[in-house]
Structures are given as structure tokens and as C-alpha cells.
Amino acid sequence: MDSTNTKNKVIIVTSSLPSDNIILTGFMGCGKSYFSSRLAQALGFRLKDSDAMIEADAKLAIKDIFSQYGEAYFRRLESQAADKIKTLSSCVIATGGGFPIYYEDIKSLGTVIYMQIPFEEIVKRMTPQDIAKRPLFSDMKKAKELFDSREALYKERSHFHINASASIDEMINQTKDFLSQKA
Ligand code: S3P
């Protein structure tokens, strides 16, 4: 905190405290939703999901937002969700796969964990229902190109990454180790 006395006015400048939120990032289908619920449980944190926040506000499913209004509109809603995330604390937040790509300043929202996994493994895990919910996964070749184009940014815009092919317990332990080193 810095305080400046200009004549009779005292101006107090407070610096905002870093948030204790944990933000999970990674490509579609890497397992953010399931891991976020298990991690929130393990840490005693609340659970949030940027796509669920968008769907609740828009009263529309993500695929319908894309088909009715287009991707650019969805990205604006995603940025509004980021503004809401700024007000949260002690939450584990699963984000949509494009969130860290379009929201450059994601590391200011909390500790960002990138869930790294090979594309081939995502494909094996995805059910037809999972694909139907994700407009950017409808064309496998384009999805692979998107995956390749995003990998470097996922790494750059995270505090650390975990191997999302590992067991949930291992991922929770890796996360706890990282958080305790940071503390
Ligand atoms: C997207 C990923 C989706 C969802 C939207 C766009 C992306 O979330 O936000 O379809 O750009 O990768 P999941 O990563 O939860 O599938």
C-alpha cells in the first residue's frame, strides 16, 4: 500500500492481492471438468466453469451460441466471464479450450494449470456426444490443426503444466506439490 499526502488530501493506492483461484486450461476433451471437480474437493475450494457461466447468462448451449451468433460473439461472452472470474476467490475454475488463447491476461486470474495431453488420446476419449457439444471439434483435421496451433500458447500462458494422461490422484498430488512450493 502506498499513501501520498498532496496538500490536505490523502490518496491511498491499494494494490490488489493475488487471487488464490486455480484456473485449469487445455484443449477440448483433455478432462478439465472432471479434474476440476476432484481438485476442488481435494482443496476445499468452490467449483466454477467458464462455459457453464456463459451458458447460464446467455440461456443457450455453447453449440447454439456458435450456430446462432458465431464464434466472435462467443469470445465476447468469454471475456465477460473473465471479468466475473476476477471477482472470485478460492475457486477451481475449468475454462473452455480457447479461453487462454483469447484472454491474454489469464495468469492474472489465478494460478493457471495447463493440462497437457496428446491429441490422439483426446480423440480416443471423446464420445459422439462430446463431439456434438463442441462446434470446433466437428472436423477432425481442423481440430488437429487447432490443437497444434495452440500448444505453445497454452504453455506460455500457464504457471505450470501437468500430464493429463496421468491418474487423477497423481494430478492432484502434482498440483498440491506445486502450490506448496509457491507458498
Ligand atoms: C472451445 C472449447 C469449448 C468451448 C467452445 C470453444 C475452444 O470448451 O468453450 O466450444 O475454442 O477450444 P471445452 O474445452 O470445455 O470443450
PDB file of C-alpha atoms and ligand atoms in Angstrom:
ATOM      1  CA  MET A   1       0.000   0.000   0.000  1.00  0.00           C
ATOM      2  CA  ASP A   2       1.315   3.440  -0.909  1.00  0.00           C
ATOM      3  CA  SER A   3      -0.101   6.642   0.545  1.00  0.00           C
ATOM      4  CA  THR A   4       0.599  10.125  -0.813  1.00  0.00           C
ATOM      5  CA  ASN A   5      -0.258  13.342   1.058  1.00  0.00           C
ATOM      6  CA  THR A   6      -0.967  16.076  -1.509  1.00  0.00           C
ATOM      7  CA  LYS A   7      -1.786  19.262   0.425  1.00  0.00           C
ATOM      8  CA  ASN A   8      -4.683  18.179   2.644  1.00  0.00           C
ATOM      9  CA  LYS A   9      -5.777  15.234   0.522  1.00  0.00           C
ATOM     10  CA  VAL A  10      -4.582  11.743   1.363  1.00  0.00           C
ATOM     11  CA  ILE A  11      -4.695   9.439  -1.627  1.00  0.00           C
ATOM     12  CA  ILE A  12      -4.378   5.767  -0.754  1.00  0.00           C
ATOM     13  CA  VAL A  13      -3.304   3.413  -3.508  1.00  0.00           C
ATOM     14  CA  THR A  14      -4.001  -0.220  -2.698  1.00  0.00           C
ATOM     15  CA  SER A  15      -2.504  -2.991  -4.737  1.00  0.00           C
ATOM     16  CA  SER A  16      -4.889  -5.903  -5.250  1.00  0.00           C
ATOM     17  CA  LEU A  17      -3.963  -9.154  -3.553  1.00  0.00           C
ATOM     18  CA  PRO A  18      -3.141 -12.068  -5.868  1.00  0.00           C
ATOM     19  CA  SER A  19      -6.134 -14.367  -6.121  1.00  0.00           C
ATOM     20  CA  ASP A  20      -5.927 -17.922  -4.800  1.00  0.00           C
ATOM     21  CA  ASN A  21      -8.075 -19.225  -7.687  1.00  0.00           C
ATOM     22  CA  ILE A  22      -6.851 -22.234  -9.644  1.00  0.00           C
ATOM     23  CA  ILE A  23      -7.552 -21.952 -13.373  1.00  0.00           C
ATOM     24  CA  LEU A  24      -7.482 -25.125 -15.483  1.00  0.00           C
ATOM     25  CA  THR A  25      -6.690 -24.804 -19.172  1.00  0.00           C
ATOM     26  CA  GLY A  26      -6.205 -27.255 -22.005  1.00  0.00           C
ATOM     27  CA  PHE A  27      -7.586 -28.449 -25.295  1.00  0.00           C
ATOM     28  CA  MET A  28     -11.193 -29.659 -25.657  1.00  0.00           C
ATOM     29  CA  GLY A  29     -11.595 -33.109 -24.166  1.00  0.00           C
ATOM     30  CA  CYS A  30      -8.442 -33.071 -22.004  1.00  0.00           C
ATOM     31  CA  GLY A  31     -10.551 -33.699 -18.874  1.00  0.00           C
ATOM     32  CA  LYS A  32     -10.807 -30.220 -17.298  1.00  0.00           C
ATOM     33  CA  SER A  33     -14.367 -30.721 -15.997  1.00  0.00           C
ATOM     34  CA  TYR A  34     -13.717 -33.961 -14.157  1.00  0.00           C
ATOM     35  CA  PHE A  35     -10.333 -32.901 -12.817  1.00  0.00           C
ATOM     36  CA  SER A  36     -11.720 -29.527 -11.675  1.00  0.00           C
ATOM     37  CA  SER A  37     -14.425 -31.194  -9.575  1.00  0.00           C
ATOM     38  CA  ARG A  38     -11.935 -33.598  -7.960  1.00  0.00           C
ATOM     39  CA  LEU A  39      -9.376 -30.855  -7.352  1.00  0.00           C
ATOM     40  CA  ALA A  40     -11.972 -28.514  -5.845  1.00  0.00           C
ATOM     41  CA  GLN A  41     -12.998 -31.311  -3.491  1.00  0.00           C
ATOM     42  CA  ALA A  42      -9.384 -32.024  -2.526  1.00  0.00           C
ATOM     43  CA  LEU A  43      -8.610 -28.350  -1.825  1.00  0.00           C
ATOM     44  CA  GLY A  44     -11.977 -27.461  -0.264  1.00  0.00           C
ATOM     45  CA  PHE A  45     -12.471 -24.834  -2.996  1.00  0.00           C
ATOM     46  CA  ARG A  46     -15.664 -23.923  -4.870  1.00  0.00           C
ATOM     47  CA  LEU A  47     -16.098 -25.211  -8.415  1.00  0.00           C
ATOM     48  CA  LYS A  48     -16.717 -22.974 -11.451  1.00  0.00           C
ATOM     49  CA  ASP A  49     -16.699 -23.452 -15.213  1.00  0.00           C
ATOM     50  CA  SER A  50     -16.365 -20.597 -17.728  1.00  0.00           C
ATOM     51  CA  ASP A  51     -18.558 -22.340 -20.341  1.00  0.00           C
ATOM     52  CA  ALA A  52     -21.275 -23.020 -17.737  1.00  0.00           C
ATOM     53  CA  MET A  53     -21.161 -19.335 -16.694  1.00  0.00           C
ATOM     54  CA  ILE A  54     -21.616 -18.298 -20.346  1.00  0.00           C
ATOM     55  CA  GLU A  55     -24.467 -20.774 -20.923  1.00  0.00           C
ATOM     56  CA  ALA A  56     -26.266 -19.617 -17.768  1.00  0.00           C
ATOM     57  CA  ASP A  57     -26.022 -15.930 -18.766  1.00  0.00           C
ATOM     58  CA  ALA A  58     -26.945 -16.489 -22.425  1.00  0.00           C
ATOM     59  CA  LYS A  59     -29.549 -19.142 -21.593  1.00  0.00           C
ATOM     60  CA  LEU A  60     -28.213 -21.055 -24.579  1.00  0.00           C
ATOM     61  CA  ALA A  61     -25.922 -24.060 -25.055  1.00  0.00           C
ATOM     62  CA  ILE A  62     -22.429 -23.287 -26.395  1.00  0.00           C
ATOM     63  CA  LYS A  63     -23.169 -25.016 -29.719  1.00  0.00           C
ATOM     64  CA  ASP A  64     -26.286 -22.834 -30.162  1.00  0.00           C
ATOM     65  CA  ILE A  65     -24.346 -19.643 -29.349  1.00  0.00           C
ATOM     66  CA  PHE A  66     -21.879 -20.633 -32.101  1.00  0.00           C
ATOM     67  CA  SER A  67     -24.554 -21.541 -34.643  1.00  0.00           C
ATOM     68  CA  GLN A  68     -26.838 -18.558 -33.961  1.00  0.00           C
ATOM     69  CA  TYR A  69     -24.325 -15.771 -33.250  1.00  0.00           C
ATOM     70  CA  GLY A  70     -20.903 -17.050 -34.375  1.00  0.00           C
ATOM     71  CA  GLU A  71     -17.558 -17.579 -32.687  1.00  0.00           C
ATOM     72  CA  ALA A  72     -16.636 -13.876 -32.337  1.00  0.00           C
ATOM     73  CA  TYR A  73     -19.764 -13.310 -30.232  1.00  0.00           C
ATOM     74  CA  PHE A  74     -18.904 -16.344 -28.087  1.00  0.00           C
ATOM     75  CA  ARG A  75     -15.423 -14.878 -27.470  1.00  0.00           C
ATOM     76  CA  ARG A  76     -17.001 -11.636 -26.228  1.00  0.00           C
ATOM     77  CA  LEU A  77     -19.109 -13.640 -23.768  1.00  0.00           C
ATOM     78  CA  GLU A  78     -15.951 -15.475 -22.714  1.00  0.00           C
ATOM     79  CA  SER A  79     -14.257 -12.170 -21.967  1.00  0.00           C
ATOM     80  CA  GLN A  80     -17.277 -11.142 -19.849  1.00  0.00           C
ATOM     81  CA  ALA A  81     -16.928 -14.432 -17.965  1.00  0.00           C
ATOM     82  CA  ALA A  82     -13.272 -13.476 -17.313  1.00  0.00           C
ATOM     83  CA  ASP A  83     -14.474 -10.226 -15.711  1.00  0.00           C
ATOM     84  CA  LYS A  84     -16.654 -12.280 -13.369  1.00  0.00           C
ATOM     85  CA  ILE A  85     -13.786 -14.649 -12.579  1.00  0.00           C
ATOM     86  CA  LYS A  86     -11.761 -11.595 -11.447  1.00  0.00           C
ATOM     87  CA  THR A  87     -14.208 -11.157  -8.569  1.00  0.00           C
ATOM     88  CA  LEU A  88     -13.871 -14.769  -7.331  1.00  0.00           C
ATOM     89  CA  SER A  89     -11.556 -16.311  -4.777  1.00  0.00           C
ATOM     90  CA  SER A  90     -10.892 -19.841  -3.515  1.00  0.00           C
ATOM     91  CA  CYS A  91     -12.367 -21.394  -6.668  1.00  0.00           C
ATOM     92  CA  VAL A  92     -11.166 -24.048  -9.069  1.00  0.00           C
ATOM     93  CA  ILE A  93     -12.256 -22.833 -12.500  1.00  0.00           C
ATOM     94  CA  ALA A  94     -12.374 -25.053 -15.590  1.00  0.00           C
ATOM     95  CA  THR A  95     -12.090 -22.935 -18.737  1.00  0.00           C
ATOM     96  CA  GLY A  96     -13.113 -23.531 -22.346  1.00  0.00           C
ATOM     97  CA  GLY A  97     -10.264 -24.649 -24.616  1.00  0.00           C
ATOM     98  CA  GLY A  98      -9.974 -21.243 -26.300  1.00  0.00           C
ATOM     99  CA  PHE A  99     -10.053 -19.162 -23.113  1.00  0.00           C
ATOM    100  CA  PRO A 100      -6.269 -18.702 -22.640  1.00  0.00           C
ATOM    101  CA  ILE A 101      -5.821 -18.156 -26.372  1.00  0.00           C
ATOM    102  CA  TYR A 102      -8.210 -15.200 -26.499  1.00  0.00           C
ATOM    103  CA  TYR A 103      -7.761 -13.908 -22.936  1.00  0.00           C
ATOM    104  CA  GLU A 104      -4.081 -12.986 -22.892  1.00  0.00           C
ATOM    105  CA  ASP A 105      -4.005 -11.921 -19.272  1.00  0.00           C
ATOM    106  CA  ILE A 106      -5.268 -15.231 -17.894  1.00  0.00           C
ATOM    107  CA  LYS A 107      -2.349 -15.513 -15.440  1.00  0.00           C
ATOM    108  CA  SER A 108      -3.737 -12.516 -13.552  1.00  0.00           C
ATOM    109  CA  LEU A 109      -6.881 -14.520 -12.683  1.00  0.00           C
ATOM    110  CA  GLY A 110      -5.112 -17.089 -10.501  1.00  0.00           C
ATOM    111  CA  THR A 111      -2.661 -19.965 -10.730  1.00  0.00           C
ATOM    112  CA  VAL A 112      -3.045 -21.369 -14.229  1.00  0.00           C
ATOM    113  CA  ILE A 113      -2.527 -25.090 -14.731  1.00  0.00           C
ATOM    114  CA  TYR A 114      -2.278 -26.375 -18.281  1.00  0.00           C
ATOM    115  CA  MET A 115      -3.489 -29.958 -18.704  1.00  0.00           C
ATOM    116  CA  GLN A 116      -1.228 -31.378 -21.396  1.00  0.00           C
ATOM    117  CA  ILE A 117      -2.279 -34.454 -23.355  1.00  0.00           C
ATOM    118  CA  PRO A 118      -1.596 -35.829 -26.882  1.00  0.00           C
ATOM    119  CA  PHE A 119      -4.293 -35.148 -29.475  1.00  0.00           C
ATOM    120  CA  GLU A 120      -4.594 -38.878 -30.246  1.00  0.00           C
ATOM    121  CA  GLU A 121      -5.558 -39.561 -26.647  1.00  0.00           C
ATOM    122  CA  ILE A 122      -8.253 -36.875 -26.705  1.00  0.00           C
ATOM    123  CA  VAL A 123      -9.704 -38.485 -29.842  1.00  0.00           C
ATOM    124  CA  LYS A 124      -9.807 -41.879 -28.110  1.00  0.00           C
ATOM    125  CA  ARG A 125     -11.618 -40.406 -25.086  1.00  0.00           C
ATOM    126  CA  MET A 126     -14.238 -38.358 -26.991  1.00  0.00           C
ATOM    127  CA  THR A 127     -17.698 -39.871 -27.404  1.00  0.00           C
ATOM    128  CA  PRO A 128     -20.016 -38.791 -30.267  1.00  0.00           C
ATOM    129  CA  GLN A 129     -21.995 -36.810 -27.649  1.00  0.00           C
ATOM    130  CA  ASP A 130     -18.820 -34.995 -26.550  1.00  0.00           C
ATOM    131  CA  ILE A 131     -18.108 -34.073 -30.175  1.00  0.00           C
ATOM    132  CA  ALA A 132     -21.696 -32.911 -30.828  1.00  0.00           C
ATOM    133  CA  LYS A 133     -21.397 -30.349 -27.984  1.00  0.00           C
ATOM    134  CA  ARG A 134     -18.183 -28.874 -29.452  1.00  0.00           C
ATOM    135  CA  PRO A 135     -18.544 -26.968 -32.749  1.00  0.00           C
ATOM    136  CA  LEU A 136     -14.758 -26.630 -33.136  1.00  0.00           C
ATOM    137  CA  PHE A 137     -14.330 -30.400 -32.964  1.00  0.00           C
ATOM    138  CA  SER A 138     -16.770 -31.300 -35.741  1.00  0.00           C
ATOM    139  CA  ASP A 139     -13.953 -31.559 -38.324  1.00  0.00           C
ATOM    140  CA  MET A 140     -11.148 -33.792 -37.031  1.00  0.00           C
ATOM    141  CA  LYS A 141      -8.468 -32.413 -39.396  1.00  0.00           C
ATOM    142  CA  LYS A 142      -9.259 -28.821 -38.388  1.00  0.00           C
ATOM    143  CA  ALA A 143      -9.374 -29.803 -34.714  1.00  0.00           C
ATOM    144  CA  LYS A 144      -5.846 -31.267 -35.005  1.00  0.00           C
ATOM    145  CA  GLU A 145      -4.608 -28.074 -36.704  1.00  0.00           C
ATOM    146  CA  LEU A 146      -6.180 -26.018 -33.914  1.00  0.00           C
ATOM    147  CA  PHE A 147      -4.515 -28.242 -31.315  1.00  0.00           C
ATOM    148  CA  ASP A 148      -1.083 -27.792 -32.957  1.00  0.00           C
ATOM    149  CA  SER A 149      -1.534 -24.044 -33.292  1.00  0.00           C
ATOM    150  CA  ARG A 150      -2.439 -23.629 -29.605  1.00  0.00           C
ATOM    151  CA  GLU A 151       0.102 -25.792 -27.799  1.00  0.00           C
ATOM    152  CA  ALA A 152       2.797 -23.095 -27.424  1.00  0.00           C
ATOM    153  CA  LEU A 153       0.336 -20.510 -26.072  1.00  0.00           C
ATOM    154  CA  TYR A 154      -1.147 -22.981 -23.578  1.00  0.00           C
ATOM    155  CA  LYS A 155       2.357 -23.439 -22.164  1.00  0.00           C
ATOM    156  CA  GLU A 156       3.273 -19.763 -22.201  1.00  0.00           C
ATOM    157  CA  ARG A 157       0.010 -18.702 -20.563  1.00  0.00           C
ATOM    158  CA  SER A 158       0.198 -21.072 -17.609  1.00  0.00           C
ATOM    159  CA  HIS A 159       2.197 -21.205 -14.385  1.00  0.00           C
ATOM    160  CA  PHE A 160       2.837 -24.906 -14.778  1.00  0.00           C
ATOM    161  CA  HIS A 161       1.574 -27.898 -16.679  1.00  0.00           C
ATOM    162  CA  ILE A 162       0.552 -31.364 -15.626  1.00  0.00           C
ATOM    163  CA  ASN A 163       0.422 -34.591 -17.541  1.00  0.00           C
ATOM    164  CA  ALA A 164      -3.331 -35.010 -18.124  1.00  0.00           C
ATOM    165  CA  SER A 165      -2.828 -38.655 -19.113  1.00  0.00           C
ATOM    166  CA  ALA A 166      -1.868 -39.445 -15.507  1.00  0.00           C
ATOM    167  CA  SER A 167      -4.334 -40.647 -12.870  1.00  0.00           C
ATOM    168  CA  ILE A 168      -6.477 -38.047 -11.079  1.00  0.00           C
ATOM    169  CA  ASP A 169      -4.649 -38.752  -7.807  1.00  0.00           C
ATOM    170  CA  GLU A 170      -1.288 -38.118  -9.451  1.00  0.00           C
ATOM    171  CA  MET A 171      -2.570 -34.866 -10.969  1.00  0.00           C
ATOM    172  CA  ILE A 172      -3.911 -33.727  -7.603  1.00  0.00           C
ATOM    173  CA  ASN A 173      -0.580 -34.530  -5.950  1.00  0.00           C
ATOM    174  CA  GLN A 174       1.385 -32.688  -8.648  1.00  0.00           C
ATOM    175  CA  THR A 175      -0.869 -29.664  -8.160  1.00  0.00           C
ATOM    176  CA  LYS A 176      -0.574 -29.721  -4.381  1.00  0.00           C
ATOM    177  CA  ASP A 177       3.230 -30.002  -4.651  1.00  0.00           C
ATOM    178  CA  PHE A 178       3.354 -27.019  -6.966  1.00  0.00           C
ATOM    179  CA  LEU A 179       1.080 -24.934  -4.742  1.00  0.00           C
ATOM    180  CA  SER A 180       3.080 -25.758  -1.606  1.00  0.00           C
ATOM    181  CA  GLN A 181       6.362 -24.751  -3.355  1.00  0.00           C
ATOM    182  CA  LYS A 182       4.747 -21.447  -4.306  1.00  0.00           C
ATOM    183  CA  ALA A 183       3.502 -20.717  -0.775  1.00  0.00           C
TER     184      ALA A 183
HETATM  185  C1  S3P B   1     -13.693 -24.191 -27.269  1.00  0.00           C
HETATM  186  C2  S3P B   1     -13.758 -25.131 -26.284  1.00  0.00           C
HETATM  187  C3  S3P B   1     -15.025 -25.477 -25.617  1.00  0.00           C
HETATM  188  C4  S3P B   1     -15.995 -24.293 -25.662  1.00  0.00           C
HETATM  189  C5  S3P B   1     -16.177 -23.820 -27.064  1.00  0.00           C
HETATM  190  C6  S3P B   1     -14.857 -23.383 -27.706  1.00  0.00           C
HETATM  191  C7  S3P B   1     -12.371 -23.914 -27.901  1.00  0.00           C
HETATM  192  O1  S3P B   1     -14.817 -25.853 -24.256  1.00  0.00           O
HETATM  193  O2  S3P B   1     -15.512 -23.236 -24.858  1.00  0.00           O
HETATM  194  O3  S3P B   1     -16.766 -24.854 -27.810  1.00  0.00           O
HETATM  195  O4  S3P B   1     -12.193 -22.852 -28.530  1.00  0.00           O
HETATM  196  O5  S3P B   1     -11.461 -24.768 -27.743  1.00  0.00           O
HETATM  197  P1  S3P B   1     -14.143 -27.261 -23.796  1.00  0.00           P
HETATM  198  O6  S3P B   1     -12.655 -27.070 -23.841  1.00  0.00           O
HETATM  199  O7  S3P B   1     -14.639 -27.465 -22.419  1.00  0.00           O
HETATM  200  O8  S3P B   1     -14.605 -28.299 -24.739  1.00  0.00           O
END
